[in-house]
Coordinates of C-alpha atoms in Angstrom, one line a residue:
X17 CA 2.2 -6.7 39.6
X18 CA 5.4 -8.6 39.9
X19 CA 5.3 -11.9 42.0
X20 CA 8.2 -13.6 43.7
X21 CA 9.0 -17.1 42.3
X22 CA 10.5 -20.1 43.6
X23 CA 13.9 -20.8 42.4
X24 CA 13.1 -23.4 39.9
X25 CA 10.5 -21.2 38.1
X26 CA 13.5 -19.1 36.8
X27 CA 14.2 -22.5 34.6
X28 CA 10.5 -22.7 33.8
X29 CA 10.3 -19.3 32.5
X30 CA 13.4 -19.8 30.4
X31 CA 11.8 -23.1 29.1
X32 CA 8.8 -21.1 28.3
X33 CA 10.9 -18.4 26.5
X34 CA 12.8 -21.2 24.5
X35 CA 9.7 -22.9 23.1
X36 CA 8.2 -19.6 22.4
X37 CA 11.1 -18.4 20.4
X38 CA 11.1 -21.9 18.4
X39 CA 7.3 -21.6 17.7
X40 CA 7.7 -18.0 16.6
X41 CA 10.7 -19.2 14.3
X42 CA 8.6 -22.0 13.0
X43 CA 5.6 -19.7 12.6
X44 CA 7.5 -17.1 10.4
X45 CA 8.9 -20.2 8.2
X46 CA 5.4 -21.4 7.9
X47 CA 4.0 -18.0 6.9
X48 CA 6.3 -17.8 4.1
X49 CA 5.4 -21.2 3.0
X50 CA 1.7 -20.2 3.1
X51 CA 2.3 -17.0 1.2
X52 CA 4.0 -19.0 -1.7
X53 CA 1.0 -21.2 -1.7
X54 CA -1.3 -18.3 -2.3
X55 CA 1.1 -16.8 -5.0
X56 CA 4.8 -17.5 -5.7
X57 CA 5.8 -14.1 -5.6
X58 CA 4.0 -13.2 -2.4
X59 CA 6.3 -12.7 0.7
X60 CA 5.5 -13.3 4.3
X61 CA 4.3 -9.6 4.9
X62 CA 1.9 -10.1 1.9
X63 CA 0.6 -12.9 3.7
X64 CA -0.2 -11.0 6.9
X65 CA -1.7 -8.3 4.8
X66 CA -4.1 -10.5 2.6
X67 CA -5.0 -12.3 6.0
X68 CA -6.1 -9.1 7.6
X69 CA -7.9 -7.9 4.4
X70 CA -9.9 -11.4 4.3
X71 CA -10.5 -11.1 8.2
X72 CA -11.8 -7.5 7.5
X73 CA -14.3 -8.6 4.8
X74 CA -15.3 -11.8 6.1
X75 CA -18.1 -10.7 7.9
X76 CA -19.7 -9.3 4.6
X77 CA -18.3 -5.8 4.6
X78 CA -17.5 -4.2 1.4
X79 CA -14.0 -3.9 2.1
X80 CA -11.5 -2.7 4.7
X81 CA -9.5 0.4 4.9
X82 CA -5.8 0.4 4.5
X83 CA -5.2 2.4 7.7
X84 CA -7.4 -0.4 9.5
X85 CA -4.9 -2.9 8.0
X86 CA -1.9 -0.9 9.3
X87 CA -3.3 -0.6 12.6
X88 CA -4.4 -4.0 13.3
X89 CA -0.9 -5.2 12.1
X90 CA 1.1 -2.4 13.9
X91 CA 2.8 -1.6 10.8
X92 CA 3.6 1.9 9.4
X93 CA 1.1 3.2 6.5
X94 CA 4.0 3.3 4.1
X95 CA 5.0 -0.1 4.8
X96 CA 1.7 -1.4 4.5
X97 CA 1.0 0.6 1.0
X98 CA 4.1 -0.8 -0.3
X99 CA 2.7 -4.1 0.3
X100 CA -0.7 -3.4 -1.0
X101 CA 0.8 -2.2 -4.3
X102 CA 2.5 -5.7 -4.6
X103 CA -0.6 -7.7 -3.7
X104 CA -2.7 -5.6 -6.2
X105 CA -0.1 -6.1 -8.9
X106 CA -0.3 -9.9 -8.4
X107 CA -4.0 -9.7 -8.7
X108 CA -4.9 -10.9 -5.2
X109 CA -6.5 -7.7 -3.9
X110 CA -8.3 -4.7 -5.5
X111 CA -9.5 -1.2 -4.4
X112 CA -13.0 -0.5 -4.5
X113 CA -15.1 2.7 -3.6
X114 CA -16.4 2.9 -0.1
X115 CA -20.2 3.1 -0.1
X116 CA -20.2 4.9 3.0
X117 CA -17.6 7.6 1.7
X118 CA -17.3 8.2 -1.9
X119 CA -14.0 9.8 -1.6
X120 CA -12.2 6.5 0.3
X121 CA -10.9 3.3 -1.2
X122 CA -11.6 0.1 0.4
X123 CA -9.5 -3.0 0.1
X124 CA -10.9 -6.5 -0.8
X125 CA -9.6 -9.9 -2.2
X126 CA -10.0 -10.5 -5.9
X127 CA -11.9 -13.6 -6.8
X128 CA -8.5 -15.1 -7.5
X129 CA -7.1 -13.9 -4.3
X130 CA -10.0 -15.2 -2.5
X131 CA -9.8 -18.8 -4.1
X132 CA -6.0 -19.2 -3.4
X133 CA -6.3 -17.7 0.2
X134 CA -9.3 -20.1 0.8
X135 CA -7.2 -23.0 -0.5
X136 CA -4.2 -22.4 1.4
X137 CA -6.3 -21.7 4.5
X138 CA -8.2 -25.3 4.1
X139 CA -4.8 -27.0 3.7
X140 CA -3.5 -25.3 7.0
X141 CA -6.6 -26.2 9.0
X142 CA -6.0 -29.7 7.6
X143 CA -2.4 -29.7 8.5
X144 CA -3.3 -28.5 12.2
X145 CA -6.1 -31.1 12.6
X146 CA -3.6 -33.7 11.5
X147 CA -1.2 -32.9 14.5
X148 CA -4.0 -31.9 17.0
X149 CA -6.3 -34.9 16.5
X150 CA -3.5 -36.9 18.4
X151 CA -4.0 -34.5 21.5
X152 CA -6.5 -35.7 24.3
X153 CA -9.2 -33.0 24.7
X154 CA -8.4 -31.7 27.8
X155 CA -4.9 -30.8 26.4
X156 CA -6.4 -28.8 23.6
X157 CA -8.7 -27.0 26.0
X158 CA -5.7 -26.1 28.2
X159 CA -3.9 -25.0 25.1
X160 CA -6.5 -22.8 24.0
X161 CA -7.1 -21.3 27.1
X162 CA -3.5 -20.5 27.9
X163 CA -2.8 -19.0 24.3
X164 CA -5.9 -17.0 24.7
X165 CA -4.5 -16.0 28.3
X166 CA -1.1 -15.2 26.7
X167 CA -2.6 -13.2 23.8
X168 CA -4.7 -11.2 26.1
X169 CA -1.6 -10.3 28.3
X170 CA 0.5 -9.4 25.2
X171 CA -2.2 -7.0 23.9

């Protein structure tokens, strides 16, 4: 449903688009820096892959299927496969047997991958806290609510 907006709201929409573009650009740059913290040879795409693997195994699962990683990230399986090969060669992930299907292989972080990713995540969270600690609680609540709404609408 498209609503008719007052004349001034067109500028507001342009302002939102500009701020989101700035945020996405900074996010890409930050993703590259975070990837380098995990491993100097890892690229931003590897960061997305390793993040998804960590997310998929954080609930105690034995591992995550490559096809699930590809689907979650909206990427082609061949693209994901190349990135996973790089992460494996860097010693950050490993392929293990699926306890539920002996033919399938699952992905999980190696001990060093988990350690490096955990250290990077702790630093990232500390960086965010340092910024957002200056914000008032109602502003944080509004930001969380509006970002959740935007993410839901984008999905």
